[in-house]
CSV table of C-alpha atoms in Angstrom, one decimal:
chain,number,residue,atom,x,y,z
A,1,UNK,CA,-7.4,20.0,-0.3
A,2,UNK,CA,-7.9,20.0,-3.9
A,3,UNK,CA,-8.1,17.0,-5.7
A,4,UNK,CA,-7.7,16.4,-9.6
A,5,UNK,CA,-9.2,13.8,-11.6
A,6,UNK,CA,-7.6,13.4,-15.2
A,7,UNK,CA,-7.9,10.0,-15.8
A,8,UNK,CA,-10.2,8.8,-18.8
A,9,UNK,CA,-12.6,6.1,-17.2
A,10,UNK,CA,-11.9,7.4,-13.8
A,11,UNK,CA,-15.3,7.1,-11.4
A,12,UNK,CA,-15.9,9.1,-8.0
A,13,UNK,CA,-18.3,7.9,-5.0
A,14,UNK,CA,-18.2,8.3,-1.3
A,15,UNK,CA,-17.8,5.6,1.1
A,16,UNK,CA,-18.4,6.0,4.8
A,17,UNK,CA,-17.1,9.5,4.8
A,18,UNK,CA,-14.7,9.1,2.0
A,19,UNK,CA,-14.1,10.7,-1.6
A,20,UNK,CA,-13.3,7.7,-3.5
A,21,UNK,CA,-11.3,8.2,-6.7
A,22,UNK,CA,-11.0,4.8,-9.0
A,23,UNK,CA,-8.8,4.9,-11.6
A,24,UNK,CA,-7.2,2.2,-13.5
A,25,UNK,CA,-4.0,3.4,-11.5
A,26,UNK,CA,-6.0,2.4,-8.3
A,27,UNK,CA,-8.0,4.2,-5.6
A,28,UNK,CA,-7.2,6.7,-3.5
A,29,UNK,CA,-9.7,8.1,-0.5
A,30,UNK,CA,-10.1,11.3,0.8
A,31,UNK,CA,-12.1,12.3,4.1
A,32,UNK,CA,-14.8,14.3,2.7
A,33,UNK,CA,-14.0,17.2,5.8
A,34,UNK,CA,-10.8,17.9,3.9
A,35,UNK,CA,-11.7,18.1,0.5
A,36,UNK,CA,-12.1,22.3,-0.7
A,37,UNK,CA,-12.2,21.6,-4.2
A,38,UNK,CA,-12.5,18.8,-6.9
A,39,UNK,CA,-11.4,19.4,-10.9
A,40,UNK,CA,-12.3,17.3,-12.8
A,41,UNK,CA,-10.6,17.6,-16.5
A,42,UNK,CA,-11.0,15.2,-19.2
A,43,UNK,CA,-14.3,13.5,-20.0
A,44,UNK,CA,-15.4,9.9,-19.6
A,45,UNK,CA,-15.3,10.8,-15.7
A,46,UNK,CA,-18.4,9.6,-13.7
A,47,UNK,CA,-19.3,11.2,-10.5
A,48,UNK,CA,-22.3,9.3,-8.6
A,49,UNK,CA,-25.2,11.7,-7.4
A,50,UNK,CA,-23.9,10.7,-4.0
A,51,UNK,CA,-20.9,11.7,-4.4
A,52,UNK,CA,-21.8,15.1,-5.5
A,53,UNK,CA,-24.6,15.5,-2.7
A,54,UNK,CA,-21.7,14.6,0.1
A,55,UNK,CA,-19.0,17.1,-1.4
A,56,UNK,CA,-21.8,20.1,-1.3
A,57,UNK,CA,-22.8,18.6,1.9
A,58,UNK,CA,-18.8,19.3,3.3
A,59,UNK,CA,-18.7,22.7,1.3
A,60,UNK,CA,-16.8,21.6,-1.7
A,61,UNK,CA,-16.8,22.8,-5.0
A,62,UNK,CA,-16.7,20.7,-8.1
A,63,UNK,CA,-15.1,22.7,-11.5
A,64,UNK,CA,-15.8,21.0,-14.9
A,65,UNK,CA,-12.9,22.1,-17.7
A,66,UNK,CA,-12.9,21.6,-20.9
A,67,UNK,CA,-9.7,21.1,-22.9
A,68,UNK,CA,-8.3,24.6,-23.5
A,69,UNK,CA,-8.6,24.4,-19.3
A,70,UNK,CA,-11.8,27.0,-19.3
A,71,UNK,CA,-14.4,26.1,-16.8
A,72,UNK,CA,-17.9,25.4,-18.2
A,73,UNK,CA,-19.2,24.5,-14.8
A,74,UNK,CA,-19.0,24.9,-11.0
A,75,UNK,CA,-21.2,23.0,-8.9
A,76,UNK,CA,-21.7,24.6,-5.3
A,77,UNK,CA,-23.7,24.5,-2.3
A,78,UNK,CA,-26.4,27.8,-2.9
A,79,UNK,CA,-25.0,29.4,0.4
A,80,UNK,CA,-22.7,31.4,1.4
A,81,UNK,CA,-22.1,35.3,2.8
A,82,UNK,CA,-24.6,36.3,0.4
A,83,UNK,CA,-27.3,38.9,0.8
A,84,UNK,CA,-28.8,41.5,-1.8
A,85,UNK,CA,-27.4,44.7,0.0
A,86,UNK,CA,-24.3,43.5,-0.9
A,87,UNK,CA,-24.7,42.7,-5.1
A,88,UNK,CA,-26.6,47.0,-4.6
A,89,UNK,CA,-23.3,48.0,-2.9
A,90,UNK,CA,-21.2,46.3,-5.6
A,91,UNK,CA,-23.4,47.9,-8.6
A,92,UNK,CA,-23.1,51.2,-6.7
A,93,UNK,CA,-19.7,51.0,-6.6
A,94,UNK,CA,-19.3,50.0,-10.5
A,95,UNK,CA,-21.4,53.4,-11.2
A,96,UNK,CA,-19.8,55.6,-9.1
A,97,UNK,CA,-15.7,55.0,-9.4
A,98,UNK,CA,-15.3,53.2,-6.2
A,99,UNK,CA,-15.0,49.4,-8.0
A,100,UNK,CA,-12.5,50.7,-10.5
A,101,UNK,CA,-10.1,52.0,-7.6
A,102,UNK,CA,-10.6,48.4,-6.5
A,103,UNK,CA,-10.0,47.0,-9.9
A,104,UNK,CA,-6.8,49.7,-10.1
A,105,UNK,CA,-5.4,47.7,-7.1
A,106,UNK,CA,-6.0,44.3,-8.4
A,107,UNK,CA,-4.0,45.4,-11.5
A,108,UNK,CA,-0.9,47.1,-9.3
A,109,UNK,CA,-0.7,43.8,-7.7
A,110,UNK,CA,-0.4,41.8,-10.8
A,111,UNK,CA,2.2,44.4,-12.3
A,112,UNK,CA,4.1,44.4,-8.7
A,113,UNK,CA,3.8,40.5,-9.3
A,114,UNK,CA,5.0,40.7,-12.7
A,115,UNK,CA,8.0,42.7,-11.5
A,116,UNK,CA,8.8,40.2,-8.9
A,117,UNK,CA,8.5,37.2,-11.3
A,118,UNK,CA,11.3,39.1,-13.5
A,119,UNK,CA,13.6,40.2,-10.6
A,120,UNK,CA,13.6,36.3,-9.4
A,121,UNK,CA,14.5,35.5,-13.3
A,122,UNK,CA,17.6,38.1,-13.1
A,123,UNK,CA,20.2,35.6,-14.3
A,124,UNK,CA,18.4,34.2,-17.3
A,125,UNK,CA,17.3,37.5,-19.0
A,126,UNK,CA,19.9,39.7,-21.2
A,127,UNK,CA,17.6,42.7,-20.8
A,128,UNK,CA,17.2,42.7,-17.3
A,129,UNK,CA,17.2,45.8,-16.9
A,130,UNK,CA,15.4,47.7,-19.0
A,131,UNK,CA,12.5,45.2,-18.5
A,132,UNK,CA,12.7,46.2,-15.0
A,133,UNK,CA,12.6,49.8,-15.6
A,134,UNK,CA,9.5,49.6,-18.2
A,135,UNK,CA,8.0,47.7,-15.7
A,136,UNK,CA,8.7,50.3,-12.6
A,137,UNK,CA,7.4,53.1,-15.0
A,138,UNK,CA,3.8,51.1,-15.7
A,139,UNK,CA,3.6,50.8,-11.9
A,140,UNK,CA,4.1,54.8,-11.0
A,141,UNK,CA,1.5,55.2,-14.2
A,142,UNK,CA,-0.8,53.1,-12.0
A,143,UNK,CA,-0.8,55.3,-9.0
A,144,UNK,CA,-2.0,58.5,-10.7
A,145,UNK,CA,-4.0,56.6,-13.3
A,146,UNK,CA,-8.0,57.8,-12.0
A,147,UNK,CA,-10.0,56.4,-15.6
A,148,UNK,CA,-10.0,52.9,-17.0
A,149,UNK,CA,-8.3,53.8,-20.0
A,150,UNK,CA,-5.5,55.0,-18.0
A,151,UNK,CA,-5.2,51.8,-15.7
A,152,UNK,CA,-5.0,49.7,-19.2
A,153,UNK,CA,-2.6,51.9,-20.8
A,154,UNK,CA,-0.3,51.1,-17.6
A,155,UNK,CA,-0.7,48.0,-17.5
A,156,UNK,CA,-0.3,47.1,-21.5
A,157,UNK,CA,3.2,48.9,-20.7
A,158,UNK,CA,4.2,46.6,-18.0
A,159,UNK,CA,3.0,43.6,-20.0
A,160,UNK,CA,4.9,44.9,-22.7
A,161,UNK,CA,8.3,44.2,-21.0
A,162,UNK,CA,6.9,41.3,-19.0
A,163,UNK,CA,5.8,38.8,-21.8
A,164,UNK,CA,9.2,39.8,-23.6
A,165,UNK,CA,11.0,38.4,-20.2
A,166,UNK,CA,8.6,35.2,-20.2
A,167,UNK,CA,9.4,34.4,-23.6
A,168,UNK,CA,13.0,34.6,-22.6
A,169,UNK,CA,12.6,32.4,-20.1
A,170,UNK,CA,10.3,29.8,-21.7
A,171,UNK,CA,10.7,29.9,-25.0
A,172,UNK,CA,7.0,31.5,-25.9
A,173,UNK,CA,7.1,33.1,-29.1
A,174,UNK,CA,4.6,36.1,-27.5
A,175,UNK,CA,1.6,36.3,-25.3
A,176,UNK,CA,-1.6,35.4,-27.4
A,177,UNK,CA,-4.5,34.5,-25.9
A,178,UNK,CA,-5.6,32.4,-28.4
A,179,UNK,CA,-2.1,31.0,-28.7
A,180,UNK,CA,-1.6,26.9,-29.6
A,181,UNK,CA,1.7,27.0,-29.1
A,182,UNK,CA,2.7,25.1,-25.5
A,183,UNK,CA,2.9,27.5,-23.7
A,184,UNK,CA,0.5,30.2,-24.5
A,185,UNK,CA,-2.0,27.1,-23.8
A,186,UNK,CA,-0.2,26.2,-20.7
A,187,UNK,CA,-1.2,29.7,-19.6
A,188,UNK,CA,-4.7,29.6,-20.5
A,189,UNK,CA,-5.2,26.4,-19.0
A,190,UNK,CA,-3.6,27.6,-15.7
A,191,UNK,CA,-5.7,31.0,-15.7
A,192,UNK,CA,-8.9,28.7,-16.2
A,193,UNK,CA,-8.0,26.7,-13.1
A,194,UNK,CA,-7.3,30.4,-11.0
A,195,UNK,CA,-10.5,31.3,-12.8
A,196,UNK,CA,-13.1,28.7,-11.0
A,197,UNK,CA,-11.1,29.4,-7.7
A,198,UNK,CA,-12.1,33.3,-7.9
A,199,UNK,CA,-15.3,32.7,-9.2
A,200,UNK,CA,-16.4,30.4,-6.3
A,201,UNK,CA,-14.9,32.5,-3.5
A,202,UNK,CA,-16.6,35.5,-5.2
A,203,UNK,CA,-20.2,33.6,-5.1
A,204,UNK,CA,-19.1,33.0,-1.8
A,205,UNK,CA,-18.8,36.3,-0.4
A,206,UNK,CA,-22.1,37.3,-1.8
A,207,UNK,CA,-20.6,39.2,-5.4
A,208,UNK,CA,-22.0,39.5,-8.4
A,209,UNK,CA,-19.5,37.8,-10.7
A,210,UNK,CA,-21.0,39.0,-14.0
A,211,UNK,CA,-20.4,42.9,-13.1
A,212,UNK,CA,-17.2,43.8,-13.0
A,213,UNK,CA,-15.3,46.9,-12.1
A,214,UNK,CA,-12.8,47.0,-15.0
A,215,UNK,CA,-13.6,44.3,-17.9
A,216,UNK,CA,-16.0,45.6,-20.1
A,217,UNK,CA,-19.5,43.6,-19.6
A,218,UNK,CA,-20.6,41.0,-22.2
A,219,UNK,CA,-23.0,38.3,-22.0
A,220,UNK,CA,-21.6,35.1,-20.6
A,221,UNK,CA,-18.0,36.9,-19.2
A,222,UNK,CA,-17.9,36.8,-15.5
A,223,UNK,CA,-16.1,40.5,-15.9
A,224,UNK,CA,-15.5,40.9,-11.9
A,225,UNK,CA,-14.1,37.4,-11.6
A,226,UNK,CA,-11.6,38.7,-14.5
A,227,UNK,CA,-10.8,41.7,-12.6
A,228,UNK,CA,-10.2,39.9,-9.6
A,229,UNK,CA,-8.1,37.1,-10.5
A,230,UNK,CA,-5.5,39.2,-12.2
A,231,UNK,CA,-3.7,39.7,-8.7
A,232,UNK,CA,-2.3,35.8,-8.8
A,233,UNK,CA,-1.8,35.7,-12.6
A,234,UNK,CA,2.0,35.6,-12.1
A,235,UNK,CA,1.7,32.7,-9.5
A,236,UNK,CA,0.4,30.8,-12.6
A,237,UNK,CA,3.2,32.1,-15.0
A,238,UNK,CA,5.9,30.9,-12.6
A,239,UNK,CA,3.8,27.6,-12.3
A,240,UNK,CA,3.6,27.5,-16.0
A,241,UNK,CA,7.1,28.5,-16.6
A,242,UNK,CA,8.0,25.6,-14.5
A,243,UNK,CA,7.0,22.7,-16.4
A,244,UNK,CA,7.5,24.7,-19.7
A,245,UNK,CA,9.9,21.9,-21.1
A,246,UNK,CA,7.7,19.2,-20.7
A,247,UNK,CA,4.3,20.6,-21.8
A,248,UNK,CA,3.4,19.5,-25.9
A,249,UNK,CA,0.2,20.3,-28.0
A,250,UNK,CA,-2.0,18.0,-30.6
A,251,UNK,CA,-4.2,19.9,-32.5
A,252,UNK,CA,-3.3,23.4,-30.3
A,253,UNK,CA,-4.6,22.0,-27.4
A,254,UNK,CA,-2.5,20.8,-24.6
A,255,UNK,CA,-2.4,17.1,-24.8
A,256,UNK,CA,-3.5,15.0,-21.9
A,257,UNK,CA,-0.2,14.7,-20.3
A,258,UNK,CA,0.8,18.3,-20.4
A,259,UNK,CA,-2.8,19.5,-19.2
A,260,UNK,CA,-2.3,17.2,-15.7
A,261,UNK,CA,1.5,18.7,-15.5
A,262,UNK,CA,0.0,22.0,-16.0
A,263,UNK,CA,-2.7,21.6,-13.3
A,264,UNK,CA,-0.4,19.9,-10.9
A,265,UNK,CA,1.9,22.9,-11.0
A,266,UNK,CA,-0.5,25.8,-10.5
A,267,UNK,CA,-2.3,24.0,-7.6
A,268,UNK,CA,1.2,23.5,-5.9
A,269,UNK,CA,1.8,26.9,-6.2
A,270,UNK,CA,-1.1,28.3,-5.4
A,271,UNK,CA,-1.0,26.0,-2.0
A,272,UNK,CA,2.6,26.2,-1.4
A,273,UNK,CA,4.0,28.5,1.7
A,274,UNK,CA,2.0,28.7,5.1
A,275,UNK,CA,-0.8,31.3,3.6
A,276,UNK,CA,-1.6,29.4,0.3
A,277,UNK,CA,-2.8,31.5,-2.5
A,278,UNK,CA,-6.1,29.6,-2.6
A,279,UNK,CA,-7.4,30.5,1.1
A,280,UNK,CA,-6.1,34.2,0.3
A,281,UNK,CA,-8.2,34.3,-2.6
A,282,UNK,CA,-11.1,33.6,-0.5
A,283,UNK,CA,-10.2,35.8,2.5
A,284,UNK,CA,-9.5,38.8,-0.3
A,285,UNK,CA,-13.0,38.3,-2.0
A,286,UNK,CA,-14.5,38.8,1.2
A,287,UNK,CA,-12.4,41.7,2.6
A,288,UNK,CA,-13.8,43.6,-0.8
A,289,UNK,CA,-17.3,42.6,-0.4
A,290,UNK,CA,-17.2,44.0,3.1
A,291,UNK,CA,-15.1,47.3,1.8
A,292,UNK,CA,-17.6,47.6,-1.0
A,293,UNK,CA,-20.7,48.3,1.8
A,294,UNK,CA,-18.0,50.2,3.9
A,295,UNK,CA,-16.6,52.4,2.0
């Protein structure tokens, strides 16, 4: 279960087994057994020391955001599968060529994604097509692609085609990252939710998330959790696309409304269906730890 708290003033505490969130909207309770994850993303939030001590205690994780939805804080029990052959097999694998096959089929699974995305949004996009075919071209490039530069190239074609679709569909003027238009923040803030999810499951299963296989390394970017999460990024584009209408900025931030709408539509759809997105995450971080000392 994964519980946001938006609410200015809003405290959290436990009570005989309980996650108890007070806002001026009421309470709610949560058994602590149930609870995977807690967001918390506004400030003038208090969490008691309690509180935070019983969530690690049950395994949860607790993601602070700030307002452009990046996460400048996980809080985590220091366990886990971790052990230091695995981080030597991962920085094995970055040197020798193995990680960036890994990181190649992260990035076909974002593109195959991305191709998906724009099949379901047939009826609403006059170059249907073509964006299909660019697309299907940037996936065959993927398959032979054997250096990083090549696995870019392919996937800056597909995303080519794909961002012109989304902005069909949404109304985004084009992709930029550093975008304060509503929708280019809607995606940031979605990809900064996906972002804590991969970076805890990765910590977890006993990675390094600092040396990726893929993103170039720079202090402070957790490049492997970068590489990782790209295979969901469309779940968060439909999620975005979604609410779309409804999300407004002040000051090229998402305003407070928009940023729970936003948040509330990425963690439905990365928990919707019987095998929700966020238990794959952490069932695929550990599959490539364990192919990592395997392969």
């Amino acid at each position: 279960m994964q519980i946001v708290v938006a609410s200015y003033g809003t405290k959290v505490a436990v009570k005989k087994g309980l996650l108890v969130v007070r806002s001026k909207a009421g309470a709610k309770e949560y058994p602590l057994h149930q609870v995977d994850e807690v967001f918390l993303l506004t400030g003038g939030i208090s969490i008691t020391t309690r509180a935070l001590r019983a969530l690690m205690r049950a395994g949860a994780v607790v993601a602070v955001f700030d307002q452009r939805g990046e996460p400048l804080g996980v809080f985590m029990r220091p366990v886990g599968d971790a052990t230091g052959e695995k981080r030597r097999c991962q920085y094995a694998a970055a040197a020798d060529g193995r990680g960036l096959q890994m990181a190649k089929t992260w990035v076909w699974r974002k593109v195959r994604g991305q191709l998906e995305n724009i099949r379901a949004w047939r009826r609403r996009l006059s170059a249907y097509s073509r964006y299909v075919e660019e697309v299907g071209r940037a996936l065959e490039a993927l398959r032979s692609a054997s250096t990083p530069r090549g696995v870019l190239e392919a996937e800056a074609v597909a995303a080519e085609a794909y961002w012109r679709a989304y902005g069909e569909v949404t109304g985004m003027p084009k992709r930029d990252q550093e975008g304060g238009d509503p929708i280019n923040a809607g995606l940031n803030y979605g990809y900064g939710i996906l972002k804590a999810l991969c970076f805890k499951s990765l910590l977890l299963a006993g990675l390094d998330p600092y040396v990726g296989f893929l993103h170039v390394d720079k202090s402070g970017r957790p490049s492997l959790v970068l590489d990782f999460m790209e295979q969901w990024r469309p779940r968060v584009d439909v999620a975005v696309a979604k609410v779309a209408p409804q999300l407004e900025v002040e000051g090229g931030l998402l305003d407070h409304k928009s940023r729970l709408a936003v948040a509330a539509a990425v963690l439905e759809e990365l928990g919707a269906s019987k095998r929700p997105v966020s238990a794959e995450i952490h069932r695929e971080a550990r599959s490539a730890a364990r192919a990592l000392c395997t392969s």
